[in-house]
PDB file of C-alpha atoms and ligand atoms in Angstrom:
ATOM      1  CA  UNK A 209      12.786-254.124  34.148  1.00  0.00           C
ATOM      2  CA  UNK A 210      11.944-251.926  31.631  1.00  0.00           C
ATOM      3  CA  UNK A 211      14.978-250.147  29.734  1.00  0.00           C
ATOM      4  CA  UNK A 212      15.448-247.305  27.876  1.00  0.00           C
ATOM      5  CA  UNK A 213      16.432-249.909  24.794  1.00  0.00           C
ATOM      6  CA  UNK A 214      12.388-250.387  24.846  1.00  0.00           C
ATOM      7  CA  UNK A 215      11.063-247.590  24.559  1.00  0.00           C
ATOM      8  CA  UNK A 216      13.036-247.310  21.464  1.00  0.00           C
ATOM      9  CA  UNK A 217      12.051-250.144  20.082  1.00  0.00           C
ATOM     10  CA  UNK A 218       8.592-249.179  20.532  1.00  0.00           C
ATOM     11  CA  UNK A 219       9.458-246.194  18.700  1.00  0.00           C
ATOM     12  CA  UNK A 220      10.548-248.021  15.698  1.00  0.00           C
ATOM     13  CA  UNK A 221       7.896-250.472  15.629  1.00  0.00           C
ATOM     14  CA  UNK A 222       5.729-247.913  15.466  1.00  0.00           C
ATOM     15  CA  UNK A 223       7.145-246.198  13.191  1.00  0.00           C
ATOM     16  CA  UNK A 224       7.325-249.128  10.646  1.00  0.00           C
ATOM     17  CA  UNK A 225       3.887-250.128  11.325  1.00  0.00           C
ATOM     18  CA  UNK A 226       3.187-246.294  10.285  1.00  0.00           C
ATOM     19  CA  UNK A 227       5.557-246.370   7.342  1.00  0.00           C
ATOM     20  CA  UNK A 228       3.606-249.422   5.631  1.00  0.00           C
ATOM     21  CA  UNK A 229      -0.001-248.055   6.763  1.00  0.00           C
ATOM     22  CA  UNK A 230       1.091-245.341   5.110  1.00  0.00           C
ATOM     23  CA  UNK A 231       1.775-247.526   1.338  1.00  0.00           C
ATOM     24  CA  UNK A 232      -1.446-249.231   1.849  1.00  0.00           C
ATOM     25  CA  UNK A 233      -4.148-247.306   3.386  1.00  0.00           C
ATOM     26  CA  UNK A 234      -6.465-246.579   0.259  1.00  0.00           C
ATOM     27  CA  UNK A 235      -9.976-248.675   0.560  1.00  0.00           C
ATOM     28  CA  UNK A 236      -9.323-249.373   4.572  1.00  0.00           C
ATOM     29  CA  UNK A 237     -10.953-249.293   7.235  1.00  0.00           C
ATOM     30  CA  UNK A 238      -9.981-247.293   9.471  1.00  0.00           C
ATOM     31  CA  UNK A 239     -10.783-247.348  13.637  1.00  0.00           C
ATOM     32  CA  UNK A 240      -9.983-244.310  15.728  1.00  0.00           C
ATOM     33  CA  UNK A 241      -9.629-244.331  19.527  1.00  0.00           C
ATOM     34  CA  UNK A 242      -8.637-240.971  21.012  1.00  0.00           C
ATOM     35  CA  UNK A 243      -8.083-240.371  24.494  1.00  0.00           C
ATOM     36  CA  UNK A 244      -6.350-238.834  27.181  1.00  0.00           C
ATOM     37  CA  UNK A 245      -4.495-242.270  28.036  1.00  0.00           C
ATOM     38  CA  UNK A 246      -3.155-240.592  31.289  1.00  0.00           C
ATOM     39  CA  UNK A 247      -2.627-243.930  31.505  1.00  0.00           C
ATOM     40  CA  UNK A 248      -3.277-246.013  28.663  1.00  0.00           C
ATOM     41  CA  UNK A 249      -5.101-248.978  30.583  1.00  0.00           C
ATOM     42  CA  UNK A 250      -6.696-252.729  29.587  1.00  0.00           C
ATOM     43  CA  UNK A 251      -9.880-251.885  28.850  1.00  0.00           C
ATOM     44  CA  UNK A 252      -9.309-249.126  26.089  1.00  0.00           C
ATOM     45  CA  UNK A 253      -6.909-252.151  24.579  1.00  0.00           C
ATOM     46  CA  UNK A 254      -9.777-254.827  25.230  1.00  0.00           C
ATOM     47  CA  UNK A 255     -12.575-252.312  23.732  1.00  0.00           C
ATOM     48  CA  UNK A 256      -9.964-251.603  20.384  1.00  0.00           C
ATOM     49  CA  UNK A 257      -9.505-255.314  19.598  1.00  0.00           C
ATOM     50  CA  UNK A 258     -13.215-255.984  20.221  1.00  0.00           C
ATOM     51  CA  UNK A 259     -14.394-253.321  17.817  1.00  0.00           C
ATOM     52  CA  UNK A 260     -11.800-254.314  15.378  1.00  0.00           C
ATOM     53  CA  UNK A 261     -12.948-257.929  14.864  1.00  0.00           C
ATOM     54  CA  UNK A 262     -16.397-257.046  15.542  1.00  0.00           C
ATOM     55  CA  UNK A 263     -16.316-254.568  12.662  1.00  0.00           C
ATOM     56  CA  UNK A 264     -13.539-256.238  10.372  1.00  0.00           C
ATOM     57  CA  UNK A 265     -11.197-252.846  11.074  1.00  0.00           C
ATOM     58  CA  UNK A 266      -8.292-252.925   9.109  1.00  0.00           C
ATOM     59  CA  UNK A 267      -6.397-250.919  11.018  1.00  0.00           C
ATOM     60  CA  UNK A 268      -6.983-248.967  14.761  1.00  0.00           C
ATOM     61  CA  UNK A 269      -4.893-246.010  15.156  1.00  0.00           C
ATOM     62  CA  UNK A 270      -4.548-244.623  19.217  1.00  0.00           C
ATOM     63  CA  UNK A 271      -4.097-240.901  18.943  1.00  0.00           C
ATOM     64  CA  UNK A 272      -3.514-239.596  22.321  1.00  0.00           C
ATOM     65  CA  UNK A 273      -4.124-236.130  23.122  1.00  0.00           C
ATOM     66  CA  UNK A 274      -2.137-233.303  23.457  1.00  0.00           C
ATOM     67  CA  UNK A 275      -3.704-230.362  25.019  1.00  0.00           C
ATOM     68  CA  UNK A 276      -7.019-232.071  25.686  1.00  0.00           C
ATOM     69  CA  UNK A 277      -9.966-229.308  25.966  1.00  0.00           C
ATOM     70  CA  UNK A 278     -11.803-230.703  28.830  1.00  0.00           C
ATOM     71  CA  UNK A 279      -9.177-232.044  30.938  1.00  0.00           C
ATOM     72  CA  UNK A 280      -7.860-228.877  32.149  1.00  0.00           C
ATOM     73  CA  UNK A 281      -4.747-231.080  33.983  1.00  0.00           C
ATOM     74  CA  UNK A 282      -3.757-234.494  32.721  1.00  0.00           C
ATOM     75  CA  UNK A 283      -1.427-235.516  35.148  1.00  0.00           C
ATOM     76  CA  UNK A 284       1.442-237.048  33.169  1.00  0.00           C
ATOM     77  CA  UNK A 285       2.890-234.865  30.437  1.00  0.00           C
ATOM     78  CA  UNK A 286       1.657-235.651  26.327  1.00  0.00           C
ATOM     79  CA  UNK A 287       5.256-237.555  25.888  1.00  0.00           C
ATOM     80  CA  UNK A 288       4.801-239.852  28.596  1.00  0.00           C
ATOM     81  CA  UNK A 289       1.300-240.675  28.012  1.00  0.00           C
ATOM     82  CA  UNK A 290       2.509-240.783  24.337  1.00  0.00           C
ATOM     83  CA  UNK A 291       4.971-243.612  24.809  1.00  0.00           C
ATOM     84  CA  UNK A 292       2.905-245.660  27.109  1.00  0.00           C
ATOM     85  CA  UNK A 293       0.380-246.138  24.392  1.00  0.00           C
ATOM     86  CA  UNK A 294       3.681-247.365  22.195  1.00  0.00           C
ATOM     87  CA  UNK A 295       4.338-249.708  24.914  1.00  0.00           C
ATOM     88  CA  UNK A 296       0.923-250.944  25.067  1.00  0.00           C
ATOM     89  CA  UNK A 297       0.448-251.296  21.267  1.00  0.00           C
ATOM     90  CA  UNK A 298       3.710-252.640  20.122  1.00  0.00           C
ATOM     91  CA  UNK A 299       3.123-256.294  19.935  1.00  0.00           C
ATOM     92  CA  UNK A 300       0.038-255.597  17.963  1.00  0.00           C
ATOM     93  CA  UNK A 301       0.447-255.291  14.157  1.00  0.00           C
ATOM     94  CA  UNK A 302      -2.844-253.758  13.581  1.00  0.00           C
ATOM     95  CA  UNK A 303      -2.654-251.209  16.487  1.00  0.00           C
ATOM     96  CA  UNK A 304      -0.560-247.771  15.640  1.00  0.00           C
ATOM     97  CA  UNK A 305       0.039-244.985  17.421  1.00  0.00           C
ATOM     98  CA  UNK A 306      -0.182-240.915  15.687  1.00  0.00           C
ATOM     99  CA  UNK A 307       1.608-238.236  17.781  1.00  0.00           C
ATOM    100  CA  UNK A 308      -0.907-235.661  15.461  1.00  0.00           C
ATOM    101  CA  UNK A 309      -2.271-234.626  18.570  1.00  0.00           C
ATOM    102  CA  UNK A 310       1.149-234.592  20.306  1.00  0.00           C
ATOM    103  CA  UNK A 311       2.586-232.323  18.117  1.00  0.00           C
ATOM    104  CA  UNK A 312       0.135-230.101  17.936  1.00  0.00           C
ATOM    105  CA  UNK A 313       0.721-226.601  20.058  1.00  0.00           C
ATOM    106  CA  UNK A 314      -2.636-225.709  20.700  1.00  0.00           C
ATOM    107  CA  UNK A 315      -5.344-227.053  22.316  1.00  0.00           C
ATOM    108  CA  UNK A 316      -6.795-230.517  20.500  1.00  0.00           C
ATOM    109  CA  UNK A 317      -9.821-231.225  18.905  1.00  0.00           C
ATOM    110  CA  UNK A 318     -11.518-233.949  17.561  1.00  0.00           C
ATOM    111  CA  UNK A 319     -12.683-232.395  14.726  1.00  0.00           C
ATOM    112  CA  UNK A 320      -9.031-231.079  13.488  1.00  0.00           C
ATOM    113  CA  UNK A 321      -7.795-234.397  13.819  1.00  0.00           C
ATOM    114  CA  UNK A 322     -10.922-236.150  11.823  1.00  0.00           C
ATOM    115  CA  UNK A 323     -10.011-233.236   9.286  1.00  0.00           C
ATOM    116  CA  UNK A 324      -6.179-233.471   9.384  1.00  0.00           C
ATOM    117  CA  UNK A 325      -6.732-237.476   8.950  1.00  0.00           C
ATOM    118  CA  UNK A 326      -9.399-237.242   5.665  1.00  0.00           C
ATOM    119  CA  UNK A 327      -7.076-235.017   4.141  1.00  0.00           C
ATOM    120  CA  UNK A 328      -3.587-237.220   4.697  1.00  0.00           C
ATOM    121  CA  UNK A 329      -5.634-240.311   3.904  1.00  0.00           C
ATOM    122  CA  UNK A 330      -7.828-239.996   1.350  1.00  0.00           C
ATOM    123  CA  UNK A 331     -10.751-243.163   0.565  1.00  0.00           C
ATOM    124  CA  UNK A 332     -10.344-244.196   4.118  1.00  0.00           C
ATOM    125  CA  UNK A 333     -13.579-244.992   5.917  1.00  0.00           C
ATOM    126  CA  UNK A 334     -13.401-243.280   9.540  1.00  0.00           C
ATOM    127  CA  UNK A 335     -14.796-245.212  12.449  1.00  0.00           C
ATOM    128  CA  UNK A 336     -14.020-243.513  15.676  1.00  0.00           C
ATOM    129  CA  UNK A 337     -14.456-245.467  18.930  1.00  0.00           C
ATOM    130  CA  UNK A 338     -16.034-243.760  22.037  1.00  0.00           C
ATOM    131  CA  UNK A 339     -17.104-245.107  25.223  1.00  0.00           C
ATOM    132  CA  UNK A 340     -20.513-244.512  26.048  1.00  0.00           C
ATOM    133  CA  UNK A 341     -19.562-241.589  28.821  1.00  0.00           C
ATOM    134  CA  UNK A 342     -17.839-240.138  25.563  1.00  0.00           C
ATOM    135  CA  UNK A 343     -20.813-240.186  23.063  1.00  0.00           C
ATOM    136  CA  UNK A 344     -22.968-238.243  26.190  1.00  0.00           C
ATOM    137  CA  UNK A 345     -20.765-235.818  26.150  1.00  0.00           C
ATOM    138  CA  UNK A 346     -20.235-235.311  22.592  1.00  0.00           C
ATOM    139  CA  UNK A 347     -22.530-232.149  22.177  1.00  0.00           C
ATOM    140  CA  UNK A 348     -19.938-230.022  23.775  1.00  0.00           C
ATOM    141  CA  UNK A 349     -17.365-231.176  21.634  1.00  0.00           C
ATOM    142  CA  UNK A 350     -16.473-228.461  19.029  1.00  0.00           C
ATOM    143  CA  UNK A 351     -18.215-228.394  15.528  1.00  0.00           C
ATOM    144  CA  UNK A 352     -20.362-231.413  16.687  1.00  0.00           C
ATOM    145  CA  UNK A 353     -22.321-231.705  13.107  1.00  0.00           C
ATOM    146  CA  UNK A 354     -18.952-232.158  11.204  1.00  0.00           C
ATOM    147  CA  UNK A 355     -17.760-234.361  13.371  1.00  0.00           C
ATOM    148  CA  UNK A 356     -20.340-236.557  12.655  1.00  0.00           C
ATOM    149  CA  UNK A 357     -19.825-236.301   8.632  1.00  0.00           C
ATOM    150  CA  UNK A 358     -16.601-236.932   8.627  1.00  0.00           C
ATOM    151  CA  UNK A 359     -16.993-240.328  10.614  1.00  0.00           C
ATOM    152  CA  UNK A 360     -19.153-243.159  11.871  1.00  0.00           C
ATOM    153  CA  UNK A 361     -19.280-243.069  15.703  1.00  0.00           C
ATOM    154  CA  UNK A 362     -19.152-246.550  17.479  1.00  0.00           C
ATOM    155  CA  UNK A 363     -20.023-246.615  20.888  1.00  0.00           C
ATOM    156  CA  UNK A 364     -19.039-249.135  23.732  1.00  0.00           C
ATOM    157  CA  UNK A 365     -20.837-249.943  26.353  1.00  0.00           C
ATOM    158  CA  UNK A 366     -19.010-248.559  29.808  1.00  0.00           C
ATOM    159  CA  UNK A 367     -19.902-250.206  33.519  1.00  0.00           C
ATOM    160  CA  UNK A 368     -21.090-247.362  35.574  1.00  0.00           C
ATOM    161  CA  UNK A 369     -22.933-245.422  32.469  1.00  0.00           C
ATOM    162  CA  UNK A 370     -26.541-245.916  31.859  1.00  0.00           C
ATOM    163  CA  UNK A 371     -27.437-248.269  28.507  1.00  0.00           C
ATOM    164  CA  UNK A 372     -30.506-246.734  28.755  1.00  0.00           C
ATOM    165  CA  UNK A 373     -29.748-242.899  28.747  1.00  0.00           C
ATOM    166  CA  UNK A 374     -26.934-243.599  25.979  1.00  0.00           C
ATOM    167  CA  UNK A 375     -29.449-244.982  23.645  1.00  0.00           C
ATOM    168  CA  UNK A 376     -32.119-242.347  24.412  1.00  0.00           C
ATOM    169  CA  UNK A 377     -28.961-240.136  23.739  1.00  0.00           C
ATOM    170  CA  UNK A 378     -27.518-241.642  20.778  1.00  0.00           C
ATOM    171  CA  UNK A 379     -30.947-241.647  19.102  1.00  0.00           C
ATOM    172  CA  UNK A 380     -31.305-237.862  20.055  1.00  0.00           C
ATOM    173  CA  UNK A 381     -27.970-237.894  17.886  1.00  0.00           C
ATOM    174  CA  UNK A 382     -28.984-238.946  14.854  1.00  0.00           C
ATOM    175  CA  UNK A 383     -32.258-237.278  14.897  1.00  0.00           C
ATOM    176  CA  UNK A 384     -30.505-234.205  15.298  1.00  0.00           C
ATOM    177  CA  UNK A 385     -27.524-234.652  13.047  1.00  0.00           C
ATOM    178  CA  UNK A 386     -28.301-237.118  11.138  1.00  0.00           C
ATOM    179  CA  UNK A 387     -25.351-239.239  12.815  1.00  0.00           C
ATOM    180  CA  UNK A 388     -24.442-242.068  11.650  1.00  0.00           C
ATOM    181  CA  UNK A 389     -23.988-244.190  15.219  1.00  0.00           C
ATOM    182  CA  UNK A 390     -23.473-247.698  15.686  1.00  0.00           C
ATOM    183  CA  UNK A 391     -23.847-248.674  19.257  1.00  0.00           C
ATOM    184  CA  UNK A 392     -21.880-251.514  20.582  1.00  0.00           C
ATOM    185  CA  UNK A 393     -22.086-253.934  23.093  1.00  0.00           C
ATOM    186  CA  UNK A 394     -18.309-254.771  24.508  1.00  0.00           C
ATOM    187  CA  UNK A 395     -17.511-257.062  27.145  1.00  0.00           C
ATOM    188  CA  UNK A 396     -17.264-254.636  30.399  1.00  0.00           C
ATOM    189  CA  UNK A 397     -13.732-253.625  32.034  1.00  0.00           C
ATOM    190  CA  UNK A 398     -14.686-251.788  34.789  1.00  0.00           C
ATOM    191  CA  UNK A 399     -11.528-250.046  35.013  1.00  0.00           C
ATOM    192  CA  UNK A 400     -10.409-246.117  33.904  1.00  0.00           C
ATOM    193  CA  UNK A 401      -7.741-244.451  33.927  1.00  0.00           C
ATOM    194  CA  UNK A 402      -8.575-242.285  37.205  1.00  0.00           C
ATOM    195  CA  UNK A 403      -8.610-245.832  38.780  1.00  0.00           C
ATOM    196  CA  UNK A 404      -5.492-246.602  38.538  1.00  0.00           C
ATOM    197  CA  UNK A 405      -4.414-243.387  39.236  1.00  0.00           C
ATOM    198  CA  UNK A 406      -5.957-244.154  42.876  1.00  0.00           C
ATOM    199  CA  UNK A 407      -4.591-247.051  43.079  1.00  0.00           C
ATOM    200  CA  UNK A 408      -0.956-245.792  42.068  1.00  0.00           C
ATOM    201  CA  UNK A 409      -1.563-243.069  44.903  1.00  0.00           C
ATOM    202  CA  UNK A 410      -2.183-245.680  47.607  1.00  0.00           C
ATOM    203  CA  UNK A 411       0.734-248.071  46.147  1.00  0.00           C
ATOM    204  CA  UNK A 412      -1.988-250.446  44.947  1.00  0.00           C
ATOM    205  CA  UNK A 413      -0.941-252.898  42.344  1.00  0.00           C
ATOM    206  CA  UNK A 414      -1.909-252.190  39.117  1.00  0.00           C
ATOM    207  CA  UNK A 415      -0.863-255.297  37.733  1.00  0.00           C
ATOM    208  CA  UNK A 416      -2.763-256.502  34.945  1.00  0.00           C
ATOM    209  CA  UNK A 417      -5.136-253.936  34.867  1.00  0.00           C
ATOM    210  CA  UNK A 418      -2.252-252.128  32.273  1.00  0.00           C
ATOM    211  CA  UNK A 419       0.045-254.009  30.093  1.00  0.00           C
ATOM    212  CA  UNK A 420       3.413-255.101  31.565  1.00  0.00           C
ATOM    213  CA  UNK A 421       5.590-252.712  29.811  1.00  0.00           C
ATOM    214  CA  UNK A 422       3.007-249.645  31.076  1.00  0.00           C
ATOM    215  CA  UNK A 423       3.066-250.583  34.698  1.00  0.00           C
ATOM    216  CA  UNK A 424       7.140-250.787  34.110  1.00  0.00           C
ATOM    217  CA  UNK A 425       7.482-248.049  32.780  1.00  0.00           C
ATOM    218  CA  UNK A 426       5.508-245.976  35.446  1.00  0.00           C
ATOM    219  CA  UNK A 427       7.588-247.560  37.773  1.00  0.00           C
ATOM    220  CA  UNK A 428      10.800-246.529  35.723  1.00  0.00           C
ATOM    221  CA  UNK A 429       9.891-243.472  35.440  1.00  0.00           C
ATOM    222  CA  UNK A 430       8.204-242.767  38.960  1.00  0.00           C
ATOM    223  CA  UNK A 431       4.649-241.126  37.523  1.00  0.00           C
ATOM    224  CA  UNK A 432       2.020-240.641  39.617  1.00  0.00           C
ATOM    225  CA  UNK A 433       4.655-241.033  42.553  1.00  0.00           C
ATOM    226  CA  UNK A 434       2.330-239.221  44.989  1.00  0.00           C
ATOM    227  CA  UNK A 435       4.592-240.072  47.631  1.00  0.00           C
ATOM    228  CA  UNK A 436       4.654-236.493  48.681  1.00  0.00           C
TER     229      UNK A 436
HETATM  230  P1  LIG B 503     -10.137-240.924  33.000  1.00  0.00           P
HETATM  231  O1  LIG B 503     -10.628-241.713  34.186  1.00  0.00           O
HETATM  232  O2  LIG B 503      -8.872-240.172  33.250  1.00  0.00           O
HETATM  233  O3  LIG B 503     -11.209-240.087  32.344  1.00  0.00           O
HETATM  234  P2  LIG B 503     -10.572-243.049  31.061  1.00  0.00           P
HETATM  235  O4  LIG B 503     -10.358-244.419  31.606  1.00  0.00           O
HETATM  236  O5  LIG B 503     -11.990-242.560  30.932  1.00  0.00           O
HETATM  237  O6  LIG B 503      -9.698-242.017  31.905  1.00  0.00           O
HETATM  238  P3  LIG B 503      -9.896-241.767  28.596  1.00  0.00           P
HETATM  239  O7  LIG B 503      -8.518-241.562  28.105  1.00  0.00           O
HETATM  240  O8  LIG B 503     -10.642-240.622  29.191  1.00  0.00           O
HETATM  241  O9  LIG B 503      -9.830-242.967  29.689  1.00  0.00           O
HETATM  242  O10 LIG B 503     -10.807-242.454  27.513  1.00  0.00           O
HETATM  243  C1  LIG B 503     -10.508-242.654  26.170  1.00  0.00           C
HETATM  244  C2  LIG B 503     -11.689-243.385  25.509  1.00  0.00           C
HETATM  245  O11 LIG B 503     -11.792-244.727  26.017  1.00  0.00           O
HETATM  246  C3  LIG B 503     -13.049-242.726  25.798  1.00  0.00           C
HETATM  247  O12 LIG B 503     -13.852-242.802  24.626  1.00  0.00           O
HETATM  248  C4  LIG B 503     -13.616-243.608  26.900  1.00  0.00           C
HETATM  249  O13 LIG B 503     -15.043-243.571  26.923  1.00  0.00           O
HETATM  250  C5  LIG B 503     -13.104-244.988  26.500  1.00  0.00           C
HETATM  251  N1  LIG B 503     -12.987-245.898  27.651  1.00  0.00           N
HETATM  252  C6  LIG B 503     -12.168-245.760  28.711  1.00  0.00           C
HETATM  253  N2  LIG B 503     -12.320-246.767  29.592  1.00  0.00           N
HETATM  254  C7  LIG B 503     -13.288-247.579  29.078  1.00  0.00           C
HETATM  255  C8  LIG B 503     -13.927-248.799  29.541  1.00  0.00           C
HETATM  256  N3  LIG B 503     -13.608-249.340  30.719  1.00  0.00           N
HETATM  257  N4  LIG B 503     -14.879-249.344  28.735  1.00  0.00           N
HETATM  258  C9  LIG B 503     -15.216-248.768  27.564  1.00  0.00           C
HETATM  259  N5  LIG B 503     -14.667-247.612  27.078  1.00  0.00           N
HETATM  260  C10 LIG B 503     -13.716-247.024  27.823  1.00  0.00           C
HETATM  261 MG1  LIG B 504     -12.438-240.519  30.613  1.00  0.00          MG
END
C-alpha cells in the first residue's frame, strides 16, 4: 500500500533529478509533454520513452497543468494530478516533473511555459510532444505562430484519430507557420485518461493501464470515488 513516506520520496527524487538537470542542461535536448494528467496514464509514459529514444532526448520533462484553458473542470485538483506524475516518473532518471504550471495562479498556456522555459534554460533545443488529437487542435491554442518558433512539435500517432486528417493538418501547419513538425509513428495505447476515469466510476480495474504507485495512490486517496 502506498504511504505517505512515498510520495515524499517522489518528491525528493524529483527534486534531485531537477537539481542536476539544472547543472547540466546547456547543449540538451530537451522533450516536453504537457498535459492535463487527470490521471497520468501508460500510454503518455509509453509515448515519452518512445519519443525519447526515437529522437535521442536527453531529457523529457512532464509539466502538468494548472488551470488548463480548455478543460473548464479537471476532476482531480493540480496537486494531486501533480504528484501522480511524480509517482509515475520516479524510477525513471531521464523523466522530471516541473510544477511551472502548478504554481502558476492564472490560467496556463503553452506558450508562457515554452517562454518561461527558453528563458530559465538557455541553448536548450525544445521538442514538445503532442498526440495527434493535440496537434488538430493546436490553432486555438494562444499565440499559435510563437509557439511554433520557440519549439519543434512532434506528433504521435493516437488510436481513434485520423492519420490521414493529421497529416493533411500538420502540413496545413507548416504551410501556414512555417512549423517545424515532425510526425511520429508510436506504437498505439488505446487508452486516455477519460478511460480510466470510466472505469474508476464503475469500479473497473485499472490495473496496468497506470503505473502501480498511480492506481495506489488513487486508491489511498479515494479520487474519482464516484460512489455517490
Ligand atoms: P483526457 O481523456 O482527459 O483528455 P488524455 O488521455 O487525452 O486525457 P491528456 O492529459 O489530455 O490525456 O493528454 C496529454 C498529452 O498526451 C496530449 O498531447 C495527448 O494527445 C497525449 N496522449 C494522451 N493519450 C495518448 C495516447 N493513448 N497515445 C498518444 N498520445 C496520447
Ligand atoms: Mg486529452
Amino acid at each position: 500500500m502506498i504511504t505517505s513516506n512515498l510520495v515524499e520520496k517522489a518528491e525528493e527524487i524529483n527534486r534531485t533529478k531537477l537539481g542536476k538537470f539544472n547543472k547540466t542542461y546547456k547543449g540538451t535536448k530537451v522533450g516536453i509533454m504537457g498535459g492535463t494528467f487527470d490521471p497520468i496514464h501508460s500510454a503518455h509514459l509509453a509515448t515519452a520513452e518512445f519519443i525519447r529514444d526515437k529522437y535521442k532526448l536527453d531529457k523529457i520533462i512532464f509539466i502538468p497543468s494548472g488551470n488548463p484553458p480548455h478543460k473548464k473542470n479537471t476532476i482531480v485538483n493540480k496537486y494531486d494530478r501533480y504528484e501522480m506524475v511524480k509517482l509515475a516518473t520516479m524510477s525513471n532518471e531521464n523523466f522530471i516533473v516541473s510544477d511551472m504550471e502548478i504554481i502558476r495562479d492564472k490560467r496556463t498556456y503553452t506558450i508562457d511555459t515554452l517562454r518561461d522555459m527558453k528563458k530559465k534554460y538557455d541553448s536548450i533545443d525544445i521538442y514538445f510532444i503532442t498526440g495527434a488529437d493535440a496537434i488538430c487542435d493546436i490553432e486555438t491554442w494562444k499565440s499559435v505562430e510563437e509557439n511554433f518558433r520557440l519549439a519543434t512539435f512532434i506528433a504521435a500517432t493516437r488510436p481513434g484519430i485520423s492519420k490521414a486528417s493529421t497529416k493533411e493538418k500538420i502540413n496545413d501547419l507548416r504551410k501556414k507557420y512555417s512549423a517545424n513538425i515532425i510526425e511520429v509513428y508510436v506504437p498505439s495505447l488505446d487508452i486516455s485518461s477519460t478511460y480510466i476515469r470510466e472505469k474508476l466510476k464503475n469500479n473497473g480495474s485499472i490495473r496496468y493501464l497506470v503505473p502501480e504507485e498511480v492506481r495506489e495512490y488513487i486508491e489511498y486517496k479515494k479520487l474519482y470515488n464516484n460512489g455517490d
